[in-house]
Short mmCIF file of N, CA and C in Angstrom, two decimals:
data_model
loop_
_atom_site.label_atom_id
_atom_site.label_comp_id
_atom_site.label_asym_id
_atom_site.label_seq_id
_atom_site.Cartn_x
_atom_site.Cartn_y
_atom_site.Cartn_z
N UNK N 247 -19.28 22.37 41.75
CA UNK N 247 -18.91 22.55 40.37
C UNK N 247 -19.83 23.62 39.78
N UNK N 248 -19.09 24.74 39.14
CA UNK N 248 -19.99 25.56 38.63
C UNK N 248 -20.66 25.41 36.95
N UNK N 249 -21.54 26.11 36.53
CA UNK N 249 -22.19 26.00 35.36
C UNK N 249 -21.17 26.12 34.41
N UNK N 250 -19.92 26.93 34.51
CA UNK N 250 -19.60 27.19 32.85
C UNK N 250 -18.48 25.54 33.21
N UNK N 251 -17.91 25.01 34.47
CA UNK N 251 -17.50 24.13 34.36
C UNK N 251 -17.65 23.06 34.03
N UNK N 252 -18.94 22.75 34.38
CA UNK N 252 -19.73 21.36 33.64
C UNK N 252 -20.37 22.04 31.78
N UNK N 253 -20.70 22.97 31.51
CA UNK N 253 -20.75 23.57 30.05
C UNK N 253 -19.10 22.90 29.56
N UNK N 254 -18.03 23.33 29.73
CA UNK N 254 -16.95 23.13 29.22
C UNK N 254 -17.17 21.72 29.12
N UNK N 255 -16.97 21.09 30.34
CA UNK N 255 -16.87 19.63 30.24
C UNK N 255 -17.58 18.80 29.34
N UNK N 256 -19.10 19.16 28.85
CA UNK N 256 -20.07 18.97 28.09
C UNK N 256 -19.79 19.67 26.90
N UNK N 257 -19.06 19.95 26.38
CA UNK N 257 -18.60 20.72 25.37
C UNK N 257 -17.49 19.71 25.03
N UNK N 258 -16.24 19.82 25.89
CA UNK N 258 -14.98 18.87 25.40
C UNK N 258 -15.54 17.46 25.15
N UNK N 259 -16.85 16.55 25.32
CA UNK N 259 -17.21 15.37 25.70
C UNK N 259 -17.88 15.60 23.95
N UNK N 260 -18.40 16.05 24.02
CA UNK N 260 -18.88 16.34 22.64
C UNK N 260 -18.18 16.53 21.68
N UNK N 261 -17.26 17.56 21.38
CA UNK N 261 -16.00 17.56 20.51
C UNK N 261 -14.96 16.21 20.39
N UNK N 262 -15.05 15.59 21.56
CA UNK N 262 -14.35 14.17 21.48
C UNK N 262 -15.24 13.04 20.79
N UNK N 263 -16.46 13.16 21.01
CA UNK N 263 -17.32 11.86 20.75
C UNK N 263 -17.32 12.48 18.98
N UNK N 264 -17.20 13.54 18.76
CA UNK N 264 -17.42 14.43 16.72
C UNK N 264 -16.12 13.65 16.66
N UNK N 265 -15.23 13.87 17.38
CA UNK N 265 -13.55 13.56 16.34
C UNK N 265 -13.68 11.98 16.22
N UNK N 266 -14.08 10.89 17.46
CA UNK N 266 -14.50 9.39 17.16
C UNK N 266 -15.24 9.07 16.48
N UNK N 267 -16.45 9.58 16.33
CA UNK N 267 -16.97 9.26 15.01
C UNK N 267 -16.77 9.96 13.62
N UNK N 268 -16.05 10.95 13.50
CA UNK N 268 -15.33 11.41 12.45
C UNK N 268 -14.11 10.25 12.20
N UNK N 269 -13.25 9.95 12.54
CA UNK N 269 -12.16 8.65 12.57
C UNK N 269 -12.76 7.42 12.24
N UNK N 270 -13.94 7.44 12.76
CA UNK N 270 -14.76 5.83 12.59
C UNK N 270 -15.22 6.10 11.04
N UNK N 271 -16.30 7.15 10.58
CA UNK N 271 -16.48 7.53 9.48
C UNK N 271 -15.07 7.28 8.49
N UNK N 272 -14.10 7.88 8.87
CA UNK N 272 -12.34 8.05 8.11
C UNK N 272 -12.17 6.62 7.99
N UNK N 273 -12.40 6.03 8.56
CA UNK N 273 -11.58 4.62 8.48
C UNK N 273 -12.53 3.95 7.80
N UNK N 274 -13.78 3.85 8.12
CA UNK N 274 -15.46 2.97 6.93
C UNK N 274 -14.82 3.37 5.87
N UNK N 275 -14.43 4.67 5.77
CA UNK N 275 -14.79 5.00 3.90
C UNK N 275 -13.17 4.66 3.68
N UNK N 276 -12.19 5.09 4.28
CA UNK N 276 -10.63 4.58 3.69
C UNK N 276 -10.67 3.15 2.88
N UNK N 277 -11.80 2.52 3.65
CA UNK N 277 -11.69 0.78 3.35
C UNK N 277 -12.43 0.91 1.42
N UNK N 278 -13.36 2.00 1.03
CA UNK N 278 -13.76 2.17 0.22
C UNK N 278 -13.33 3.00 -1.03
N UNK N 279 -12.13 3.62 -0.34
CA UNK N 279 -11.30 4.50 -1.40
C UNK N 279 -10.84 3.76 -2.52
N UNK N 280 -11.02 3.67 -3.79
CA UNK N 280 -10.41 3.20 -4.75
C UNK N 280 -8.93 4.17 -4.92
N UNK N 281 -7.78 3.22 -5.58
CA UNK N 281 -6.64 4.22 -5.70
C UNK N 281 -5.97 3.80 -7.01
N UNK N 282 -5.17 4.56 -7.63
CA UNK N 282 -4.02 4.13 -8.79
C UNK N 282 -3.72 2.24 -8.45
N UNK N 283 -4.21 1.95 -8.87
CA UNK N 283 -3.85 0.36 -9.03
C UNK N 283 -4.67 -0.54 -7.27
N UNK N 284 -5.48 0.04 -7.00
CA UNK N 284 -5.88 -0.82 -5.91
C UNK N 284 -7.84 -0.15 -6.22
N UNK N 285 -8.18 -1.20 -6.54
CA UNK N 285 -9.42 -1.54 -6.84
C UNK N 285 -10.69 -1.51 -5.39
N UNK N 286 -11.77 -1.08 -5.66
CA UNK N 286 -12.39 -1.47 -4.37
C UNK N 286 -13.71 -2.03 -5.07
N UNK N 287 -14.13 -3.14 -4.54
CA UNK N 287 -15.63 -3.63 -4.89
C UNK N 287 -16.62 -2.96 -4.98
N UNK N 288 -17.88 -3.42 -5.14
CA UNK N 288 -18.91 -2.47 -5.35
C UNK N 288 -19.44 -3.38 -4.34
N UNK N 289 -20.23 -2.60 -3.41
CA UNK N 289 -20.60 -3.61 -2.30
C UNK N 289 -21.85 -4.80 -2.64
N UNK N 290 -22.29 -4.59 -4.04
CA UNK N 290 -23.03 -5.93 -4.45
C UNK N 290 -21.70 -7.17 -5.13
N UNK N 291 -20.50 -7.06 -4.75
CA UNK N 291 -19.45 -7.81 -5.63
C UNK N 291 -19.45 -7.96 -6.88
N UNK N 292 -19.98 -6.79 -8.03
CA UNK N 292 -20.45 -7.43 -9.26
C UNK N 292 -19.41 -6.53 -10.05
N UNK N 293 -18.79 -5.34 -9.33
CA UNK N 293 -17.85 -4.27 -10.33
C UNK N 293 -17.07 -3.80 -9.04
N UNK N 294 -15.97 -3.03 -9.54
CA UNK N 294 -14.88 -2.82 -8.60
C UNK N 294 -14.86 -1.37 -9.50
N UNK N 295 -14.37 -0.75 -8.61
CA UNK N 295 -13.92 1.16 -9.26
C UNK N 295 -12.13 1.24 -8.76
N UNK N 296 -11.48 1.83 -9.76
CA UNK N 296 -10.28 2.28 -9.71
C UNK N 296 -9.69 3.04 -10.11
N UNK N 297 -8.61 3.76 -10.08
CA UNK N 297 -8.33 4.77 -10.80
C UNK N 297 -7.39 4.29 -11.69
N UNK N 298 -7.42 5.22 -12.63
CA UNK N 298 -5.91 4.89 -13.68
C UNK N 298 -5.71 5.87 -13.84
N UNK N 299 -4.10 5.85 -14.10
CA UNK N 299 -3.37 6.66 -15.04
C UNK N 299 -3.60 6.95 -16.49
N UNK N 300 -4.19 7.91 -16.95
CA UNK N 300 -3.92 8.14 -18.27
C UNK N 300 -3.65 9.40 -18.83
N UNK N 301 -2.03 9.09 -18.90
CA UNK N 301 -1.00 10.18 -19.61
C UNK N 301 -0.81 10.74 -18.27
N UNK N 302 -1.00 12.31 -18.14
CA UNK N 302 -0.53 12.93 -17.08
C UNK N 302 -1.59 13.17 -15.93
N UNK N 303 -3.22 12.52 -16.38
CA UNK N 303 -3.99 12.76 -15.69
C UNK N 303 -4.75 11.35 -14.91
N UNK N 304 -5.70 11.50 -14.28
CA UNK N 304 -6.09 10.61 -13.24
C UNK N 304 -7.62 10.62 -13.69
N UNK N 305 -8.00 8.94 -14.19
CA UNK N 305 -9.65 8.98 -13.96
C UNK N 305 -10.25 7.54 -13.27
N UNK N 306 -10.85 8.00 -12.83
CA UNK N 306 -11.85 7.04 -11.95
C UNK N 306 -12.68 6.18 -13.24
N UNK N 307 -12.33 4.55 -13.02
CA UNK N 307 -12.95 3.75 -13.76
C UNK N 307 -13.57 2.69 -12.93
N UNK N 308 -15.29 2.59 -13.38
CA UNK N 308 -15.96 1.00 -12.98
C UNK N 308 -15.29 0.10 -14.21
N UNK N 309 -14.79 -1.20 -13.46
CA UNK N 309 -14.49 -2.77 -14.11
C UNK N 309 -15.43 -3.27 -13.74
N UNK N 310 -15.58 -4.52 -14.44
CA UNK N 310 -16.43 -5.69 -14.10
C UNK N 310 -15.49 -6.52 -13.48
N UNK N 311 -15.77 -7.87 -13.09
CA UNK N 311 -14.90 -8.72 -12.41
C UNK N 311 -13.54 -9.01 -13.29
N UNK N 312 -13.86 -8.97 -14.40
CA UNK N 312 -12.83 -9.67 -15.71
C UNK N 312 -11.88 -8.70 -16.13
N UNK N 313 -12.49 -7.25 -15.80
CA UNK N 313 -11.06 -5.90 -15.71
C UNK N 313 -11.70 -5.51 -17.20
N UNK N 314 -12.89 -6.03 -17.09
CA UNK N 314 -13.50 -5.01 -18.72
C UNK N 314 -13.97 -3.32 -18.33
N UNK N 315 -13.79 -2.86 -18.84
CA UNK N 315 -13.41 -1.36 -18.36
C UNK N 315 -15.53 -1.08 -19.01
N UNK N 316 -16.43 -0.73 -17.76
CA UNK N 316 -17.63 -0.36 -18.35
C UNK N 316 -18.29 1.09 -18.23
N UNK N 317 -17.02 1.69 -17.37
CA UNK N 317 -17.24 3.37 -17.53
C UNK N 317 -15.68 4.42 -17.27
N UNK N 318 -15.74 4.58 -17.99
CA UNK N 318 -14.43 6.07 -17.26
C UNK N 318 -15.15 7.55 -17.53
N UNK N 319 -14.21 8.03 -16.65
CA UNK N 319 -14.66 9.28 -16.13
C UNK N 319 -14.42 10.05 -17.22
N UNK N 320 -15.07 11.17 -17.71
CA UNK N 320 -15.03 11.99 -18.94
C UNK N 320 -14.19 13.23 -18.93
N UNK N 321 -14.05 13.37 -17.48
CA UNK N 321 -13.01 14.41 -16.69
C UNK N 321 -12.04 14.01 -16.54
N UNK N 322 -10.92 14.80 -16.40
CA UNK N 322 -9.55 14.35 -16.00
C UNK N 322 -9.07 15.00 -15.17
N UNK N 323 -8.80 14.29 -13.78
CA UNK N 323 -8.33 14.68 -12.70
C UNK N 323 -6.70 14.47 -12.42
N UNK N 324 -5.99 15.73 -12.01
CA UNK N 324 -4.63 16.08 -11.73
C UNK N 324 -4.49 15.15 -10.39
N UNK N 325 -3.11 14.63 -10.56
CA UNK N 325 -2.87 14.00 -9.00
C UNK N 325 -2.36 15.39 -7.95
N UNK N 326 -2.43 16.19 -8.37
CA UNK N 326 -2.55 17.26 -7.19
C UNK N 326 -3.80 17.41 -6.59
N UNK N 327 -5.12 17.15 -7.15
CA UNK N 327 -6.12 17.50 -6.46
C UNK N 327 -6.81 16.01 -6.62
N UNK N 328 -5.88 14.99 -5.96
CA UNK N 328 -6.59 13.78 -6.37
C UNK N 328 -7.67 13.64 -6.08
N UNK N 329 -9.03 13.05 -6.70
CA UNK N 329 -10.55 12.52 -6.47
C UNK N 329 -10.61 11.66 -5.24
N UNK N 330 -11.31 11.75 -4.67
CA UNK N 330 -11.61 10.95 -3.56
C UNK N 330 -13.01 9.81 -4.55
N UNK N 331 -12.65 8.30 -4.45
CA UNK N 331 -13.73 7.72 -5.41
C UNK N 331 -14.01 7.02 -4.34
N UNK N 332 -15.27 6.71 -4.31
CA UNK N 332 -15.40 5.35 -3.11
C UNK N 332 -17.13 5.32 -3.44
N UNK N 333 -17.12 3.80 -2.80
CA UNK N 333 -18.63 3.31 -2.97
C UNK N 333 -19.36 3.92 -2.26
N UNK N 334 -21.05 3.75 -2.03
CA UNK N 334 -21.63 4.18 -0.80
C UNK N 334 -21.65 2.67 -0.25
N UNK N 335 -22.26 2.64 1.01
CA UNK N 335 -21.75 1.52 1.83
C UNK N 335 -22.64 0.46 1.47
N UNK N 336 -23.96 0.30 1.26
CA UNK N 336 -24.98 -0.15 0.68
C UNK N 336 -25.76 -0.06 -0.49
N UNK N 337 -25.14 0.45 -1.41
CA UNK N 337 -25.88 0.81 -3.29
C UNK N 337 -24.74 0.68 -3.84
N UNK N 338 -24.61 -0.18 -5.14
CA UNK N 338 -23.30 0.24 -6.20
C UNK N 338 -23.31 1.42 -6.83
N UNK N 339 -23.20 2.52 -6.17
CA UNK N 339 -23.10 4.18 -6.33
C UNK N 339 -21.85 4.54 -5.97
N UNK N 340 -21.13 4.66 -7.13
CA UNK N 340 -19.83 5.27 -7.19
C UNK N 340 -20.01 7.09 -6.51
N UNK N 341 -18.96 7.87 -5.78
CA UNK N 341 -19.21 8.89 -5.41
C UNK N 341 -17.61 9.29 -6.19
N UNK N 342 -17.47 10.45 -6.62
CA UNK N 342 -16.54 11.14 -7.28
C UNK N 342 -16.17 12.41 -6.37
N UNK N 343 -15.44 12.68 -5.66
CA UNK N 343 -15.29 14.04 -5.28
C UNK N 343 -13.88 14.79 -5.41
N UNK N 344 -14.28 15.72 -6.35
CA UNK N 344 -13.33 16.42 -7.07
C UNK N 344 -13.34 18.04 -6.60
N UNK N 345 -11.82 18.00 -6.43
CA UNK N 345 -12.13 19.87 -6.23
C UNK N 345 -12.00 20.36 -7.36
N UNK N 346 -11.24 19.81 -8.22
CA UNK N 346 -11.26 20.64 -9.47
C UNK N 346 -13.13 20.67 -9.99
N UNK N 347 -13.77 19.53 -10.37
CA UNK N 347 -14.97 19.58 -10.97
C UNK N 347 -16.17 19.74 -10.24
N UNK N 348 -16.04 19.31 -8.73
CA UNK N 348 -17.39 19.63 -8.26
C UNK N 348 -17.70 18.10 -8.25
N UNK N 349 -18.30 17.77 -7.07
CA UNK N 349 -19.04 16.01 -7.07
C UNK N 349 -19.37 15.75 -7.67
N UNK N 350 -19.61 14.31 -8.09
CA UNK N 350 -20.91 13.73 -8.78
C UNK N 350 -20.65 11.96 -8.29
N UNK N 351 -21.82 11.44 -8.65
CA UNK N 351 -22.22 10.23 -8.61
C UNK N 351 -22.55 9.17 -9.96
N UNK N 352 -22.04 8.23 -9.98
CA UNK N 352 -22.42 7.39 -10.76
C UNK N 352 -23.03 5.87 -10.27
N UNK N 353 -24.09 5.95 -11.61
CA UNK N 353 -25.02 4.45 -10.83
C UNK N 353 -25.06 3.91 -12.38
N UNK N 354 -26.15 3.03 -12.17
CA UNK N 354 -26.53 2.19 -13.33
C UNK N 354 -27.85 2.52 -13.57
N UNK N 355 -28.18 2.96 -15.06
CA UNK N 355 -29.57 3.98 -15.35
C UNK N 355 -30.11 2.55 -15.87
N UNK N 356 -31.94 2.37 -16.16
CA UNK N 356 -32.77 0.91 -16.26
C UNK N 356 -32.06 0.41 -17.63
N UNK N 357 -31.09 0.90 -18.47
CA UNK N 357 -30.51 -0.33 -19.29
C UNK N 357 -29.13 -0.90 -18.87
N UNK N 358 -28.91 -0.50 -17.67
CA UNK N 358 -27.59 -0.84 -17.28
C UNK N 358 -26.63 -0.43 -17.51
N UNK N 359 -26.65 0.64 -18.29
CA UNK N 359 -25.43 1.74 -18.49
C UNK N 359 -25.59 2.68 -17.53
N UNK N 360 -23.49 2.87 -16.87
CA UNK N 360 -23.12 3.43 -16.07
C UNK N 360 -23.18 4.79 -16.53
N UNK N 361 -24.01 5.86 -15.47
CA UNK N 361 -23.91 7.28 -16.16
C UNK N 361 -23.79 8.21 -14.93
N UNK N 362 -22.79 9.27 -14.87
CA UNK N 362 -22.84 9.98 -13.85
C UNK N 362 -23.50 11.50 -14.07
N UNK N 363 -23.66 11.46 -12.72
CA UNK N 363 -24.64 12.99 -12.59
C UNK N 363 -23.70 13.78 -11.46
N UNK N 364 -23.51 15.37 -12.31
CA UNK N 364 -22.67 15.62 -11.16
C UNK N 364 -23.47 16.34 -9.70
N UNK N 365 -22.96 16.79 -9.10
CA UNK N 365 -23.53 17.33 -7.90
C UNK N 365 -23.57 16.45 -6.71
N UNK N 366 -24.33 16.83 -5.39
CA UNK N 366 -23.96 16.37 -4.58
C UNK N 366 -25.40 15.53 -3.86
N UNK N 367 -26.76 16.01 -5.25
CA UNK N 367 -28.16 15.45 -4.26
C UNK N 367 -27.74 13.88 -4.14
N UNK N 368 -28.69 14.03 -2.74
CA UNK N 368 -28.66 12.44 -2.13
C UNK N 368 -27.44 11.66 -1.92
N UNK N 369 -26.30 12.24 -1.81
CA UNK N 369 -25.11 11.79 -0.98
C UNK N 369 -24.95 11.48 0.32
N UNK N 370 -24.83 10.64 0.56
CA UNK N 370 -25.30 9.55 1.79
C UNK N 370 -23.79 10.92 2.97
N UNK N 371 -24.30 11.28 4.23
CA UNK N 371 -23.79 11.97 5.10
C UNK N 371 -22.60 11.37 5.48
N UNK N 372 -21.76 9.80 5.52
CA UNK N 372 -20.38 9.64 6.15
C UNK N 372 -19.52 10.17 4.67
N UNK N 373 -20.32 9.79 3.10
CA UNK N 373 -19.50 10.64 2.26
C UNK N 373 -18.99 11.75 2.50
N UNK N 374 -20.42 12.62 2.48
CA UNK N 374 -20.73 14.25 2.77
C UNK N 374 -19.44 14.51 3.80
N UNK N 375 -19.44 13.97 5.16
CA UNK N 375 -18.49 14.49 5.57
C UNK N 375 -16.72 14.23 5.23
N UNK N 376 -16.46 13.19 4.04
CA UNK N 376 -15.66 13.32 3.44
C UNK N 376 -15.38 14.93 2.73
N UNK N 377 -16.15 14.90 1.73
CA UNK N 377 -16.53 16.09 1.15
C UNK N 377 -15.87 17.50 1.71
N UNK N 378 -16.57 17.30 2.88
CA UNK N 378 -15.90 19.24 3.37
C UNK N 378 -14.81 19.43 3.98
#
């Protein structure tokens, strides 16, 4: 067996093991996608994020358990460029990713109000590779 044959082979083995854990990543976070009427928890069970309809546009809202509405998004996102919303897997850190606006994150600042920051610092990497 020559060098560029085992290179290839070590090459295709690699590109296969990126696309399985790219799919494994796809499927963790699918389970975390909030959507138009389907809610996803916050992985401490204390708030759920969802989207709504309002009017012709789309915003990402934290509920509490009781469907009390304790943040919406200040942006309004087109269902053409729908937001990708989803938890991180371990923090109640909402992630927002918008092509129209550019990322951002929302948490809970020390009085317990939900506030988002946009951009992308400290976005946990199975997001990130949502993202691109």
């Amino acid at each position: 067996m020559n060098r560029r044959h085992v290179l290839g082979m070590v090459t295709g083995l690699a590109a296969a093991a990126a696309g399985i854990s790219s799919a494994c990543t796809r499927r963790s976070a699918d389970a975390r996608l909030a959507q138009v009427d389907v809610p996803r928890d916050a992985p401490s069970g204390e708030v759920t994020a969802v989207v709504v309809e309002d009017g012709d546009v789309l915003r990402p809202v934290i509920q509490d358990l009781s469907g009390t509405e304790l943040w919406r998004d200040d942006l309004p996102h087109v269902e053409r460029w729908f937001p990708g919303v989803l938890w991180e897997q371990d923090a109640d850190v909402l992630w927002i990713l918008s092509t129209d606006h550019g990322n951002g994150s929302v948490r809970q600042d020390e009085a317990g109000a939900w506030v988002k920051t946009m951009g992308s610092d400290g976005m946990p990497e199975d997001i990130a590779a949502l993202a691109r």
